[in-house]
């Protein structure tokens, strides 16, 4: 196809390129190669296809664009600035500097117009799949005859060789192909170069054949500088309604620079001399920096102005929709505002000891059933462990091709992709998302959880089989270090409830936590239900992270037992034995360190008085971090080795999670004083 690129279009492409180069060079840090090579495809997408309104970056029916190759962030910031978003030239000049809205990799809660936080390769790929799933589900939910455009948008992404190498992308691509997500279109920056050198050193597969096998529609564009060929390929992709699409666009990394086609242009500034030579290649003044011709501004602001008109049309149509479908419109507003239906939690289950023992995973399943009835925009599922996670496993409500209106996602055995997809669903807006697997497999999805936390996004991760209580499956499946590992992540709320009522409250907290992911840590084995008529209230206590579950005889404790999860019932049984010996013992249930640390000093000292330093913490997991609550005069009963294959009862006895060992440990704590050196180590 002969190119009909105009001089203004070429000038615009080159402006995008050189603005990005200047950003990287001024910062003396960044990745200039991708913007130089990929600017043409970005221009075609943003100028000829993408529907967006820079004045309202959160317009619900906008197209979504994800820069999965987030190392090329300078490209995205150039696009946002030139196409009219609230990102000034001064911000571009502060690229990668403290406090600027132009961080080294795109962050959705920092920069207007950035849809999702990307950078670790493969994550953005999975995020885009989640956004396309959200669009498909919302379209099936809200679009009605005569009102087909309430949710009707595409999800686009620019992906790199590195994205396609990462396993998370393969997991997500497999699911996207199965789901036949026809409104998902990816542009693959096929430049044969990665950070260390040519991709041929490690990556020689025919990637498009792999995507053919996944069920994707694949195309090749031989010349990444040919705008019309790129446009034709995107149009062809849009015509395929039952497959996601990926277009391999052959580019030259660092195009126009002396370092073109080499890994030297990937992750380092070009250098002052090479920047000048690059500008000379494009016919620009080599001494001028951060130049945007007026005609380029005018040309590139036009798509955003058209998008504003599209939004006005959509607003008018939505007003008509509200007249005919008031309930659906009201739900749409509530969900996209990040709110919950009034009274959504009134039917959450409450238990008494008469209900018998219940595993917290079972209580979680019952709470989720109640929530989904009251909050119809819940959208999530399990990584092929629904029967274990106590989620819907019948398949009758499964989100599938032809049934996008259904809300239960079968993620398959794809934990890492599940986390990335959940992040994309959450960032799309209009839905609340959750996903379940075994706690030990949280290791597989840690990268996605970390990005969810960094982006201040809300997702609920349901992790069951939380300890050696898993039993016979053995140490490969018994989590030891995972709970404390999750607790180390900033902006993550970890909740390990001790009974069914605490589990209900954990879900209430998860639903009311708008800017943090919540991890629910749940037991496989059944646990007794605490008698709230004689003990502390889970409703008030769990929300504060820790509370006095059972007070010491006489109200003044000599010893405090602090426990989480299944070990709380062990603490209660141990309290009884200790108090029969005349040792006044308080039991504190501490389902969440993070929530407890957010309480004021008065409350924390009420629960854990500084004057009572004889304490024993009990958790069937790593001891790391518990010393803070045990103090230098206490200790922890915990796990510092892997478990083994045996029934749970045997394992709890073997590893000291018994009343006898708790009582023995308490006696040791009450009788011994720490050595001065030990005190120093604890304090430090």
XYZ file of C-alpha atoms in Angstrom:
684
model
C 0.000 0.000 0.000
C 1.377 3.383 -0.965
C 1.665 5.731 1.973
C -0.372 8.927 1.924
C 1.328 10.401 4.967
C 1.120 14.186 4.929
C 3.965 16.453 5.937
C 1.918 17.539 8.980
C 1.422 13.926 10.029
C 5.127 13.220 9.677
C 5.952 16.378 11.592
C 3.594 15.220 14.347
C 5.192 11.776 14.527
C 8.644 13.297 14.697
C 7.514 15.730 17.400
C 6.368 12.788 19.505
C 9.722 11.125 18.945
C 11.957 14.082 19.726
C 9.925 15.322 22.675
C 10.458 11.874 24.204
C 14.163 11.953 23.419
C 14.511 15.369 25.067
C 12.745 14.140 28.181
C 15.106 11.200 28.529
C 18.191 13.269 27.828
C 17.288 16.043 30.287
C 16.660 13.443 32.987
C 19.819 11.593 31.923
C 17.741 8.488 32.515
C 15.165 6.506 30.599
C 14.441 4.575 27.432
C 14.608 6.556 24.175
C 14.621 3.615 21.791
C 10.971 2.629 22.052
C 9.534 6.126 21.420
C 11.751 6.579 18.368
C 10.606 3.282 16.905
C 6.999 3.101 18.059
C 5.853 6.726 17.641
C 4.256 6.049 14.218
C 1.968 3.288 15.537
C 1.123 5.406 18.573
C 0.233 8.340 16.320
C -2.026 6.214 14.112
C -3.795 4.752 17.102
C -4.319 8.044 18.933
C -5.160 10.161 15.896
C -7.230 7.782 13.801
C -8.857 5.352 16.239
C -8.682 6.094 19.967
C -11.836 7.673 21.433
C -10.975 9.790 24.445
C -11.737 13.126 26.074
C -8.718 14.801 27.709
C -11.073 17.061 29.684
C -12.664 14.005 31.300
C -10.101 11.191 31.463
C -12.609 8.967 33.301
C -15.422 9.095 30.700
C -16.903 5.592 31.122
C -17.157 4.786 27.407
C -13.690 5.923 26.355
C -11.335 3.521 24.660
C -8.645 2.215 26.995
C -4.968 2.451 26.099
C -2.337 0.532 28.065
C 1.381 1.004 27.537
C 2.414 -2.456 28.640
C 5.962 -1.644 27.546
C 6.018 0.844 30.391
C 9.742 1.488 30.111
C 8.769 3.637 27.114
C 6.864 6.004 29.409
C 8.336 9.069 27.705
C 6.251 8.110 24.661
C 3.071 8.043 26.729
C 3.793 11.354 28.431
C 4.470 12.964 25.052
C 1.144 11.638 23.785
C -0.776 12.840 26.830
C 0.728 16.316 26.617
C 0.310 16.720 22.865
C -3.223 15.324 22.738
C -4.481 17.735 25.381
C -4.378 16.025 28.776
C -3.514 17.972 31.908
C 0.200 17.308 31.644
C 2.236 20.449 31.064
C 5.521 20.926 29.274
C 7.064 21.730 32.631
C 6.026 18.266 33.820
C 7.705 16.715 30.786
C 10.872 18.609 31.647
C 10.723 17.063 35.132
C 10.637 13.514 33.750
C 11.764 10.994 36.377
C 12.254 13.701 39.002
C 10.866 13.774 42.535
C 7.286 14.962 42.813
C 6.649 15.148 39.064
C 3.664 13.571 37.351
C 6.064 11.917 34.915
C 7.566 9.003 36.871
C 9.963 6.518 35.320
C 7.153 4.086 34.533
C 3.477 5.041 34.140
C 1.461 5.281 37.358
C -2.311 5.574 37.112
C -2.757 7.391 40.419
C -0.116 9.991 39.522
C -0.667 11.021 35.897
C -4.032 11.961 34.343
C -4.756 9.776 31.327
C -2.641 6.824 32.470
C -5.111 3.948 32.687
C -3.086 1.529 34.789
C 0.311 1.348 36.465
C 2.711 -0.594 34.253
C 6.408 -1.293 33.966
C 7.119 -4.850 35.103
C 6.785 -6.537 31.739
C 3.728 -8.644 31.026
C 1.583 -6.965 33.667
C 0.080 -4.378 31.314
C -0.666 -7.162 28.859
C -2.747 -8.900 31.537
C -4.314 -5.596 32.654
C -5.595 -5.024 29.122
C -7.218 -8.449 29.094
C -8.995 -7.533 32.331
C -10.229 -4.268 30.837
C -11.576 -6.059 27.768
C -13.318 -8.610 29.992
C -14.854 -5.765 31.982
C -16.102 -4.068 28.809
C -17.628 -7.313 27.525
C -19.401 -7.988 30.823
C -20.642 -4.428 31.253
C -21.861 -4.276 27.652
C -23.821 -7.480 28.144
C -25.236 -6.112 31.400
C -26.249 -2.596 30.390
C -26.680 -2.425 26.617
C -30.313 -2.785 25.581
C -32.127 -2.793 22.219
C -31.898 0.744 20.929
C -29.254 1.536 23.553
C -26.271 -0.512 22.398
C -23.618 2.085 23.171
C -23.722 2.348 26.948
C -20.554 0.260 27.081
C -18.969 -0.102 23.660
C -15.258 0.554 23.513
C -11.958 -1.037 22.543
C -8.945 -1.821 24.673
C -5.627 -1.169 22.954
C -2.074 -1.752 24.095
C 1.481 -1.402 22.849
C 3.433 -4.471 23.919
C 7.094 -5.363 23.550
C 9.258 -8.447 23.085
C 9.780 -8.475 26.826
C 6.032 -8.502 27.458
C 5.605 -11.514 25.194
C 8.453 -13.373 26.907
C 6.937 -13.035 30.382
C 4.826 -15.944 31.551
C 2.047 -13.719 32.888
C 1.365 -12.526 29.337
C 1.127 -16.091 28.072
C -1.373 -16.965 30.789
C -3.470 -13.897 30.014
C -3.265 -14.408 26.252
C -4.497 -17.970 26.588
C -7.552 -16.889 28.567
C -8.266 -13.946 26.236
C -8.245 -16.261 23.240
C -10.616 -18.675 24.939
C -12.956 -15.827 25.831
C -12.953 -14.506 22.239
C -12.439 -10.893 23.303
C -12.922 -9.217 19.940
C -12.485 -5.672 21.251
C -8.946 -6.305 22.465
C -6.269 -5.113 20.024
C -2.540 -5.137 20.764
C 0.246 -3.533 18.744
C 3.475 -5.504 19.121
C 6.617 -3.378 18.835
C 8.588 -6.055 16.988
C 12.119 -4.625 16.947
C 14.222 -7.737 17.721
C 16.047 -5.978 20.572
C 15.805 -6.334 24.331
C 17.822 -4.711 27.099
C 20.941 -6.871 26.890
C 21.119 -7.373 23.152
C 19.401 -9.015 20.187
C 16.361 -11.104 21.075
C 17.897 -13.868 18.969
C 20.079 -14.711 21.964
C 17.048 -16.069 23.841
C 13.845 -15.564 21.852
C 13.605 -17.199 18.448
C 10.076 -18.583 18.392
C 7.452 -17.456 15.921
C 5.424 -15.459 18.400
C 2.511 -14.923 16.027
C 2.104 -18.676 15.548
C 1.898 -18.944 19.323
C -0.890 -16.381 19.319
C -2.579 -18.214 16.469
C -2.644 -21.240 18.746
C -4.113 -19.141 21.562
C -7.004 -18.253 19.275
C -5.935 -14.709 18.463
C -6.207 -12.941 15.115
C -2.653 -12.137 14.008
C -1.225 -9.767 11.415
C 2.150 -8.399 10.334
C 3.048 -4.858 9.308
C 6.388 -4.939 7.506
C 7.199 -1.235 7.861
C 6.604 0.358 11.230
C 6.935 3.808 9.660
C 4.085 3.290 7.210
C 1.086 4.946 8.826
C -1.422 3.670 6.297
C -0.340 0.054 6.683
C -0.703 0.342 10.448
C -4.142 1.910 10.002
C -5.253 -0.864 7.633
C -4.140 -3.521 10.109
C -6.056 -1.926 12.986
C -9.164 -1.666 10.799
C -8.833 -5.328 9.883
C -8.492 -6.213 13.562
C -11.677 -4.306 14.363
C -13.556 -6.387 11.809
C -12.757 -9.596 13.692
C -15.463 -9.802 16.321
C -14.713 -13.190 17.895
C -10.955 -13.052 18.479
C -8.551 -10.718 20.231
C -5.988 -9.290 17.827
C -2.265 -8.735 17.875
C -0.424 -6.892 15.126
C 3.328 -7.427 14.838
C 4.657 -4.084 13.657
C 8.247 -4.350 12.465
C 10.122 -1.360 13.859
C 13.693 -0.228 14.358
C 14.515 0.609 17.949
C 16.048 4.062 18.248
C 15.049 4.861 14.660
C 16.868 7.932 13.324
C 19.574 7.906 15.974
C 23.182 6.773 15.551
C 22.320 3.910 17.930
C 19.368 2.676 15.867
C 18.854 -1.059 15.832
C 21.027 -1.709 18.880
C 20.371 -2.404 22.535
C 22.381 0.725 23.383
C 19.302 2.790 22.569
C 17.014 0.700 24.764
C 17.626 1.748 28.336
C 20.040 4.678 28.348
C 19.974 8.281 27.109
C 21.401 8.744 23.653
C 23.925 11.311 24.865
C 24.139 14.986 23.843
C 26.016 14.411 20.575
C 23.733 11.579 19.487
C 20.650 13.619 20.325
C 21.892 16.373 18.023
C 22.618 13.874 15.248
C 19.155 12.383 15.696
C 17.528 15.796 15.342
C 19.627 16.451 12.231
C 18.354 13.154 10.785
C 14.790 14.440 11.156
C 15.688 17.881 9.831
C 15.289 19.651 13.179
C 17.443 22.273 14.834
C 19.977 20.191 16.772
C 20.359 22.875 19.446
C 16.649 23.357 20.188
C 14.941 21.268 22.876
C 11.323 20.526 23.812
C 10.039 22.005 20.572
C 6.395 21.602 19.551
C 5.339 23.461 16.380
C 2.019 25.285 16.735
C 0.511 23.353 13.833
C 1.329 20.088 15.611
C -0.468 21.223 18.746
C -3.482 22.180 16.642
C -3.419 18.930 14.702
C -3.020 16.660 17.731
C -5.635 18.434 19.853
C -8.321 17.633 17.263
C -8.896 13.960 18.282
C -9.502 15.000 21.894
C -11.941 17.683 20.776
C -13.769 15.080 18.721
C -13.772 12.844 21.780
C -15.389 15.597 23.817
C -18.166 15.761 21.230
C -18.520 11.981 21.359
C -18.906 12.190 25.117
C -21.616 14.853 24.758
C -23.476 12.534 22.408
C -23.004 9.657 24.830
C -24.271 11.787 27.746
C -27.428 12.649 25.782
C -27.996 9.006 24.919
C -27.446 7.989 28.524
C -30.099 10.462 29.645
C -32.541 8.729 27.303
C -31.372 5.378 28.664
C -32.132 6.559 32.206
C -35.720 7.269 31.191
C -36.293 3.677 30.060
C -33.959 1.734 32.320
C -33.781 3.656 35.570
C -32.650 0.725 37.736
C -29.811 -0.148 35.385
C -28.784 3.504 35.056
C -28.777 3.965 38.828
C -26.621 0.861 39.220
C -24.295 2.150 36.512
C -23.810 5.434 38.389
C -23.254 3.712 41.734
C -20.708 1.269 40.347
C -18.707 3.760 38.267
C -18.601 6.155 41.212
C -16.988 3.415 43.275
C -19.936 3.286 45.660
C -22.038 0.400 46.967
C -25.820 -0.053 46.927
C -27.580 1.270 50.004
C -27.949 -1.461 52.618
C -25.713 -3.832 50.697
C -24.435 -5.475 53.892
C -27.704 -5.944 55.768
C -27.928 -9.655 54.912
C -24.329 -10.562 55.661
C -24.407 -13.713 57.794
C -24.022 -13.619 61.576
C -23.269 -16.789 63.527
C -23.601 -18.171 67.039
C -21.860 -21.187 68.589
C -25.084 -23.121 67.991
C -24.310 -23.049 64.267
C -21.452 -25.472 64.855
C -17.905 -25.305 63.600
C -17.202 -23.689 60.251
C -14.001 -23.261 58.269
C -13.330 -19.614 57.548
C -13.196 -20.471 53.830
C -16.779 -21.731 54.168
C -17.809 -18.571 55.994
C -16.158 -16.553 53.230
C -18.182 -18.405 50.617
C -21.415 -17.671 52.462
C -20.508 -13.994 52.802
C -19.663 -13.802 49.094
C -23.040 -15.296 48.144
C -24.791 -12.615 50.192
C -22.618 -9.855 48.740
C -23.204 -10.921 45.139
C -26.969 -10.834 45.696
C -26.759 -7.288 47.041
C -23.942 -6.017 44.787
C -24.711 -7.208 41.255
C -21.537 -5.662 39.863
C -19.251 -8.170 41.591
C -17.085 -9.824 38.917
C -14.505 -12.442 39.828
C -13.716 -16.090 40.355
C -11.054 -18.626 41.140
C -7.890 -20.043 39.581
C -9.423 -23.518 39.135
C -9.892 -23.896 42.884
C -13.491 -22.772 43.307
C -14.426 -25.880 45.283
C -11.550 -25.201 47.664
C -12.025 -21.434 47.818
C -15.780 -21.920 48.378
C -16.772 -19.947 45.293
C -19.363 -20.660 42.632
C -18.196 -23.841 40.898
C -21.266 -25.012 38.998
C -20.332 -23.335 35.724
C -23.923 -22.182 35.281
C -22.898 -18.593 35.996
C -19.624 -18.754 34.122
C -18.399 -15.797 32.061
C -17.961 -17.392 28.643
C -18.243 -16.493 24.940
C -21.924 -15.968 24.279
C -22.591 -15.418 27.968
C -20.659 -12.301 28.852
C -23.517 -11.239 31.120
C -22.458 -13.887 33.624
C -20.292 -12.764 36.519
C -18.275 -15.806 37.603
C -14.832 -15.943 35.977
C -13.106 -19.265 35.433
C -9.499 -18.081 35.397
C -8.084 -21.573 34.955
C -4.738 -22.476 36.503
C -3.371 -19.003 35.877
C -2.709 -17.315 39.227
C -0.338 -14.644 37.950
C -2.630 -13.641 35.097
C -5.587 -13.668 37.484
C -3.899 -10.976 39.577
C -3.069 -8.837 36.549
C -6.535 -9.290 35.062
C -8.168 -8.329 38.367
C -6.059 -5.179 38.365
C -7.306 -4.354 34.863
C -10.928 -4.973 35.859
C -10.559 -2.703 38.881
C -8.967 0.076 36.823
C -11.658 -0.159 34.163
C -14.232 0.867 36.797
C -17.859 -0.171 37.054
C -17.096 -3.502 38.731
C -15.814 -4.910 42.020
C -13.425 -7.788 41.526
C -12.095 -10.710 43.545
C -10.024 -13.816 42.878
C -9.212 -16.943 44.809
C -6.454 -19.541 45.104
C -4.368 -21.303 47.759
C -2.280 -19.017 49.963
C 0.941 -20.754 48.970
C 0.286 -19.747 45.343
C 0.175 -16.084 46.280
C 3.876 -16.294 45.439
C 2.903 -16.717 41.783
C 0.837 -13.528 41.793
C 2.905 -11.332 44.068
C 3.968 -9.057 41.212
C 0.350 -8.304 40.369
C -0.614 -7.740 44.013
C 2.295 -5.336 44.406
C 1.184 -3.268 41.419
C -2.401 -3.252 42.672
C -1.148 -1.796 45.946
C 1.153 0.704 44.247
C -1.707 1.926 42.065
C -4.031 2.305 45.079
C -6.545 0.016 43.457
C -9.196 -2.125 45.137
C -9.246 -5.885 44.647
C -9.994 -8.707 47.055
C -7.590 -11.645 46.997
C -9.104 -14.725 48.628
C -6.382 -17.070 49.869
C -7.463 -20.324 51.495
C -5.595 -23.283 53.007
C -3.642 -20.898 55.176
C -1.251 -23.075 57.203
C -0.058 -26.562 58.099
C -3.753 -27.072 58.791
C -3.904 -27.994 55.110
C -2.571 -31.354 56.243
C -1.777 -34.258 53.965
C -0.881 -32.265 50.820
C 2.369 -31.505 52.578
C 4.951 -28.728 52.625
C 4.704 -27.890 48.921
C 1.206 -26.611 49.620
C 1.514 -25.532 53.258
C 2.248 -21.798 53.481
C 4.789 -20.715 56.065
C 6.252 -17.396 54.917
C 3.428 -16.156 52.691
C 1.396 -14.294 55.312
C 4.291 -12.207 56.556
C 5.414 -11.722 52.970
C 2.066 -10.157 52.113
C 2.210 -8.047 55.274
C 5.468 -6.491 54.090
C 3.753 -4.956 51.049
C 2.846 -1.291 51.557
C -0.822 -0.401 51.125
C -2.060 -3.980 51.432
C -4.544 -4.989 54.122
C -4.035 -8.583 55.245
C -6.890 -10.120 57.239
C -6.647 -13.542 58.864
C -9.988 -14.039 60.628
C -10.328 -16.473 63.508
C -13.925 -17.601 63.077
C -16.976 -17.218 60.852
C -18.070 -13.849 62.256
C -14.602 -12.384 61.868
C -14.678 -13.637 58.273
C -17.942 -11.821 57.602
C -16.394 -8.648 58.970
C -13.267 -9.181 56.886
C -15.437 -9.129 53.754
C -17.203 -5.993 54.988
C -13.808 -4.323 55.335
C -12.721 -5.514 51.895
C -15.805 -4.002 50.298
C -15.268 -0.698 52.122
C -11.564 -0.307 51.335
C -11.420 1.772 48.140
C -7.708 2.323 47.622
C -5.998 -0.808 48.937
C -6.079 -4.438 47.919
C -7.296 -6.733 50.677
C -5.963 -10.256 51.212
C -8.279 -12.641 53.064
C -6.329 -15.509 54.665
C -8.711 -18.404 55.321
C -8.598 -21.830 56.924
C -9.294 -25.191 55.338
C -10.174 -26.817 58.667
C -13.334 -26.085 60.608
C -13.126 -23.728 63.574
C -15.418 -23.035 66.537
C -17.525 -19.871 66.469
C -16.777 -17.370 69.216
C -19.663 -16.507 71.527
C -20.128 -12.789 70.889
C -22.658 -12.549 73.722
C -19.846 -13.067 76.223
C -16.770 -12.013 74.203
C -15.599 -9.043 72.197
C -17.616 -8.074 69.144
C -16.180 -9.022 65.769
C -18.110 -6.170 64.129
C -16.186 -3.514 66.044
C -13.003 -5.462 66.683
C -11.990 -6.708 63.246
C -12.282 -3.221 61.766
C -9.674 -2.085 64.302
C -7.279 -4.881 63.404
C -7.074 -6.318 66.914
C -9.382 -6.416 69.903
C -9.861 -7.966 73.299
C -11.725 -11.137 72.471
C -11.722 -12.600 75.972
C -10.751 -10.584 79.035
C -8.685 -11.898 81.900
C -10.415 -12.884 85.123
C -10.687 -9.754 87.194
C -10.029 -7.530 84.180
C -6.311 -7.057 84.833
C -4.158 -9.472 82.840
C -0.839 -10.851 83.947
C -0.329 -12.416 80.512
C -1.643 -11.642 77.023
C -2.101 -14.260 74.324
C -2.222 -12.725 70.819
C -3.362 -14.920 67.938
C -4.748 -14.921 64.423
C -6.762 -17.311 62.293
C -7.198 -20.878 63.491
C -4.839 -20.198 66.377
C -7.314 -17.846 68.083
C -9.414 -20.786 69.252
C -6.208 -22.368 70.543
C -5.508 -19.182 72.506
C -8.987 -19.317 74.042
C -8.541 -22.932 75.113
C -5.123 -22.075 76.544
C -6.573 -19.098 78.403
C -9.016 -21.405 80.136
C -6.228 -23.726 81.238
C -4.035 -20.866 82.456
C -6.832 -19.186 84.392
C -7.650 -22.475 86.067
C -4.101 -22.189 87.414
C -4.844 -18.668 88.633
C -2.955 -16.854 85.851
C -5.090 -13.943 84.702
C -4.837 -14.143 80.907
C -6.232 -11.885 78.181
C -6.819 -13.172 74.632
C -6.382 -10.667 71.826
C -7.542 -11.593 68.358
C -5.364 -9.767 65.815
C -6.693 -10.435 62.324
C -4.869 -7.462 60.765
C -1.592 -5.801 61.694
C -2.230 -3.015 59.186
C -5.619 -2.002 60.580
C -4.352 -2.178 64.144
C -1.433 0.119 63.340
C -3.898 2.691 61.992
C -5.590 3.000 65.394
C -4.714 5.761 67.827
C -2.283 5.258 70.665
C -5.012 5.113 73.290
C -6.789 2.221 71.621
C -3.596 0.281 70.974
C -2.551 0.658 74.592
C -6.010 -0.386 75.736
C -5.670 -3.670 73.847
C -1.959 -4.182 74.519
C -1.092 -2.218 77.688
C 2.592 -1.240 77.854
C 2.563 -2.372 81.475
C 1.758 -5.953 80.458
C 4.823 -7.123 78.556
C 4.420 -10.815 79.298
C 2.931 -11.894 76.005
C 2.801 -14.911 73.706
C 1.918 -14.541 70.041
C 0.534 -17.588 68.247
C 0.433 -18.004 64.490
C 1.124 -21.080 62.357
C 3.479 -19.165 60.115
C 6.754 -17.275 60.109
C 7.645 -15.477 63.356
C 9.054 -12.466 61.475
C 7.409 -9.272 62.723
C 5.712 -10.713 65.776
C 8.449 -9.539 68.158
C 6.939 -6.052 68.062
C 3.778 -7.341 69.713
C 5.399 -10.010 71.876
C 7.818 -7.389 73.328
C 11.231 -8.183 74.776
C 9.553 -10.007 77.661
C 7.449 -12.289 75.493
C 7.858 -14.827 72.726
C 6.201 -16.315 69.658
C 4.870 -19.754 68.927
C 5.323 -19.971 65.190
C 6.849 -21.887 62.276
C 10.498 -21.488 61.321
C 10.661 -24.544 59.086
C 8.524 -26.162 56.394
C 5.742 -28.531 57.351
C 5.246 -32.127 56.283
C 2.605 -34.488 54.941
C 0.297 -35.672 57.716
C -3.186 -35.004 59.066
C -3.605 -31.482 60.398
C -4.166 -32.635 63.969
C -0.843 -34.463 63.970
C 0.992 -31.466 62.521
C -0.402 -28.968 65.013
C 0.722 -31.251 67.821
C 4.142 -31.871 66.288
C 4.846 -28.176 65.797
C 3.636 -27.073 69.201
C 0.228 -25.595 68.424
C -1.396 -27.253 71.424
C -2.805 -26.072 74.737
C -0.044 -27.929 76.534
C 2.706 -26.085 74.640
C 1.038 -22.699 74.959
C 0.715 -23.185 78.715
C 4.321 -24.356 78.948
C 5.504 -21.367 76.917
C 3.449 -19.015 79.086
C 5.098 -20.392 82.227
C 8.503 -19.789 80.695
C 7.602 -16.212 79.788
C 6.226 -15.483 83.246
C 9.268 -16.898 85.041
C 12.131 -15.641 82.854
C 13.600 -12.177 82.415
C 15.406 -11.357 79.169
C 19.136 -10.816 79.112
C 20.267 -7.240 78.511
C 21.771 -8.214 75.138
C 18.499 -9.838 74.065
C 16.666 -6.628 74.970
C 18.988 -4.612 72.773
C 18.490 -6.953 69.822
C 14.726 -6.813 70.098
C 14.658 -3.042 70.392
C 16.985 -2.574 67.422
